[in-house]
PDB file of C-alpha atoms in Angstrom:
ATOM      1  CA  THR A 113       6.899 124.458  17.069  1.00  0.00           C
ATOM      2  CA  LEU A 114       7.115 120.820  18.092  1.00  0.00           C
ATOM      3  CA  ASP A 115       3.959 119.338  19.562  1.00  0.00           C
ATOM      4  CA  ASN A 116       5.044 116.802  22.192  1.00  0.00           C
ATOM      5  CA  SER A 117       1.488 115.930  23.240  1.00  0.00           C
ATOM      6  CA  LYS A 118       1.290 113.011  20.816  1.00  0.00           C
ATOM      7  CA  PHE A 119       4.330 111.428  22.510  1.00  0.00           C
ATOM      8  CA  LEU A 120       3.046 111.738  26.070  1.00  0.00           C
ATOM      9  CA  PRO A 121       0.934 108.999  27.660  1.00  0.00           C
ATOM     10  CA  THR A 122      -2.685 109.837  28.369  1.00  0.00           C
ATOM     11  CA  PHE A 123      -3.771 109.615  31.993  1.00  0.00           C
ATOM     12  CA  LYS A 124      -7.369 109.466  33.170  1.00  0.00           C
ATOM     13  CA  ARG A 125      -8.079 111.329  36.413  1.00  0.00           C
ATOM     14  CA  LEU A 126     -10.094 109.192  38.826  1.00  0.00           C
ATOM     15  CA  GLY A 127     -10.353 111.748  41.651  1.00  0.00           C
ATOM     16  CA  CYS A 128      -9.053 112.059  45.196  1.00  0.00           C
ATOM     17  CA  TYR A 129      -9.268 109.146  47.613  1.00  0.00           C
ATOM     18  CA  LYS A 130      -8.569 108.701  51.299  1.00  0.00           C
ATOM     19  CA  ASP A 131      -5.472 106.963  52.616  1.00  0.00           C
ATOM     20  CA  ALA A 132      -4.442 105.443  55.944  1.00  0.00           C
ATOM     21  CA  GLY A 133      -1.328 104.165  57.746  1.00  0.00           C
ATOM     22  CA  TRP A 134      -1.271 101.270  55.296  1.00  0.00           C
ATOM     23  CA  ARG A 135      -0.979 102.532  51.757  1.00  0.00           C
ATOM     24  CA  ALA A 136      -3.894 102.279  49.353  1.00  0.00           C
ATOM     25  CA  LEU A 137      -1.222 102.499  46.635  1.00  0.00           C
ATOM     26  CA  PRO A 138       1.611 100.484  48.193  1.00  0.00           C
ATOM     27  CA  HIS A 139       4.578 101.259  45.941  1.00  0.00           C
ATOM     28  CA  ARG A 140       6.352 104.554  46.669  1.00  0.00           C
ATOM     29  CA  PHE A 141       8.823 106.172  44.314  1.00  0.00           C
ATOM     30  CA  ARG A 142      11.151 108.228  46.433  1.00  0.00           C
ATOM     31  CA  LYS A 143      14.686 108.611  45.208  1.00  0.00           C
ATOM     32  CA  ASP A 144      16.417 109.812  42.101  1.00  0.00           C
ATOM     33  CA  LYS A 145      19.368 107.966  40.585  1.00  0.00           C
ATOM     34  CA  TYR A 146      21.646 109.605  43.173  1.00  0.00           C
ATOM     35  CA  GLY A 147      19.581 108.400  46.151  1.00  0.00           C
ATOM     36  CA  THR A 148      18.038 111.790  46.927  1.00  0.00           C
ATOM     37  CA  ASP A 149      14.364 112.102  47.917  1.00  0.00           C
ATOM     38  CA  ILE A 150      12.539 114.063  45.250  1.00  0.00           C
ATOM     39  CA  ARG A 151       9.141 115.680  44.716  1.00  0.00           C
ATOM     40  CA  PHE A 152       7.225 114.441  41.717  1.00  0.00           C
ATOM     41  CA  SER A 153       4.979 116.178  39.230  1.00  0.00           C
ATOM     42  CA  PHE A 154       1.835 114.467  38.025  1.00  0.00           C
ATOM     43  CA  GLU A 155       3.553 113.625  34.747  1.00  0.00           C
ATOM     44  CA  ASN A 156       6.750 112.282  36.373  1.00  0.00           C
ATOM     45  CA  CYS A 157       4.802 110.100  38.791  1.00  0.00           C
ATOM     46  CA  GLY A 158       2.590 108.743  36.016  1.00  0.00           C
ATOM     47  CA  GLU A 159       5.539 107.973  33.792  1.00  0.00           C
ATOM     48  CA  LEU A 160       7.381 106.088  36.563  1.00  0.00           C
ATOM     49  CA  ALA A 161       4.249 104.100  37.348  1.00  0.00           C
ATOM     50  CA  ARG A 162       3.803 103.244  33.656  1.00  0.00           C
ATOM     51  CA  LYS A 163       7.445 102.164  33.286  1.00  0.00           C
ATOM     52  CA  SER A 164       7.041  99.964  36.382  1.00  0.00           C
ATOM     53  CA  ASN A 165       3.865  98.354  34.986  1.00  0.00           C
ATOM     54  CA  LEU A 166       1.760  99.895  37.755  1.00  0.00           C
ATOM     55  CA  ARG A 167      -1.655 100.943  36.542  1.00  0.00           C
ATOM     56  CA  TYR A 168      -2.754 103.453  39.211  1.00  0.00           C
ATOM     57  CA  PHE A 169      -0.782 106.290  40.736  1.00  0.00           C
ATOM     58  CA  GLY A 170      -1.302 109.303  42.917  1.00  0.00           C
ATOM     59  CA  LEU A 171       0.433 112.247  44.541  1.00  0.00           C
ATOM     60  CA  GLN A 172       0.286 113.114  48.215  1.00  0.00           C
ATOM     61  CA  TYR A 173       1.794 115.835  50.421  1.00  0.00           C
ATOM     62  CA  GLY A 174       2.933 118.043  47.569  1.00  0.00           C
ATOM     63  CA  GLY A 175       4.780 115.519  45.461  1.00  0.00           C
ATOM     64  CA  GLN A 176       5.116 112.105  47.111  1.00  0.00           C
ATOM     65  CA  CYS A 177       4.399 109.548  44.394  1.00  0.00           C
ATOM     66  CA  PHE A 178       2.590 106.275  45.123  1.00  0.00           C
ATOM     67  CA  ALA A 179       1.417 103.578  42.712  1.00  0.00           C
ATOM     68  CA  GLY A 180      -0.160 100.136  42.541  1.00  0.00           C
ATOM     69  CA  ASN A 181      -2.279  97.783  40.446  1.00  0.00           C
ATOM     70  CA  ASP A 182      -5.206  97.021  42.760  1.00  0.00           C
ATOM     71  CA  TYR A 183      -8.054  99.429  41.984  1.00  0.00           C
ATOM     72  CA  ASN A 184     -10.293  98.102  44.776  1.00  0.00           C
ATOM     73  CA  ARG A 185      -7.524  98.629  47.332  1.00  0.00           C
ATOM     74  CA  ALA A 186      -6.895 102.139  45.982  1.00  0.00           C
ATOM     75  CA  ILE A 187     -10.515 103.242  46.471  1.00  0.00           C
ATOM     76  CA  ARG A 188     -11.285 101.170  49.572  1.00  0.00           C
ATOM     77  CA  LEU A 189     -11.476 104.094  52.038  1.00  0.00           C
ATOM     78  CA  GLY A 190     -13.696 106.180  49.770  1.00  0.00           C
ATOM     79  CA  ARG A 191     -13.455 109.509  48.021  1.00  0.00           C
ATOM     80  CA  ARG A 192     -12.325 112.738  49.578  1.00  0.00           C
ATOM     81  CA  PRO A 193     -12.885 116.321  48.440  1.00  0.00           C
ATOM     82  CA  GLU A 194     -10.663 117.543  45.624  1.00  0.00           C
ATOM     83  CA  SER A 195      -7.707 119.593  46.807  1.00  0.00           C
TER      84      SER A 195
END
């Protein structure tokens, strides 16, 4: 059995945070290489953020992936209950 865990990046969960009409994490990943909107897993979203040199990322609405580098902007509206 091959253990892939040593090859995967480690992500630290920071919790759930509120969002508004302006995005707390302003960069959205939305299309695959064929231009189709896709739903992201936690791992896919994190990997895209890492490859784009974006430090923070999050999922919303069942798979929309957002990312950014400004921690204070990301947490500005406060925490929300885990879902």
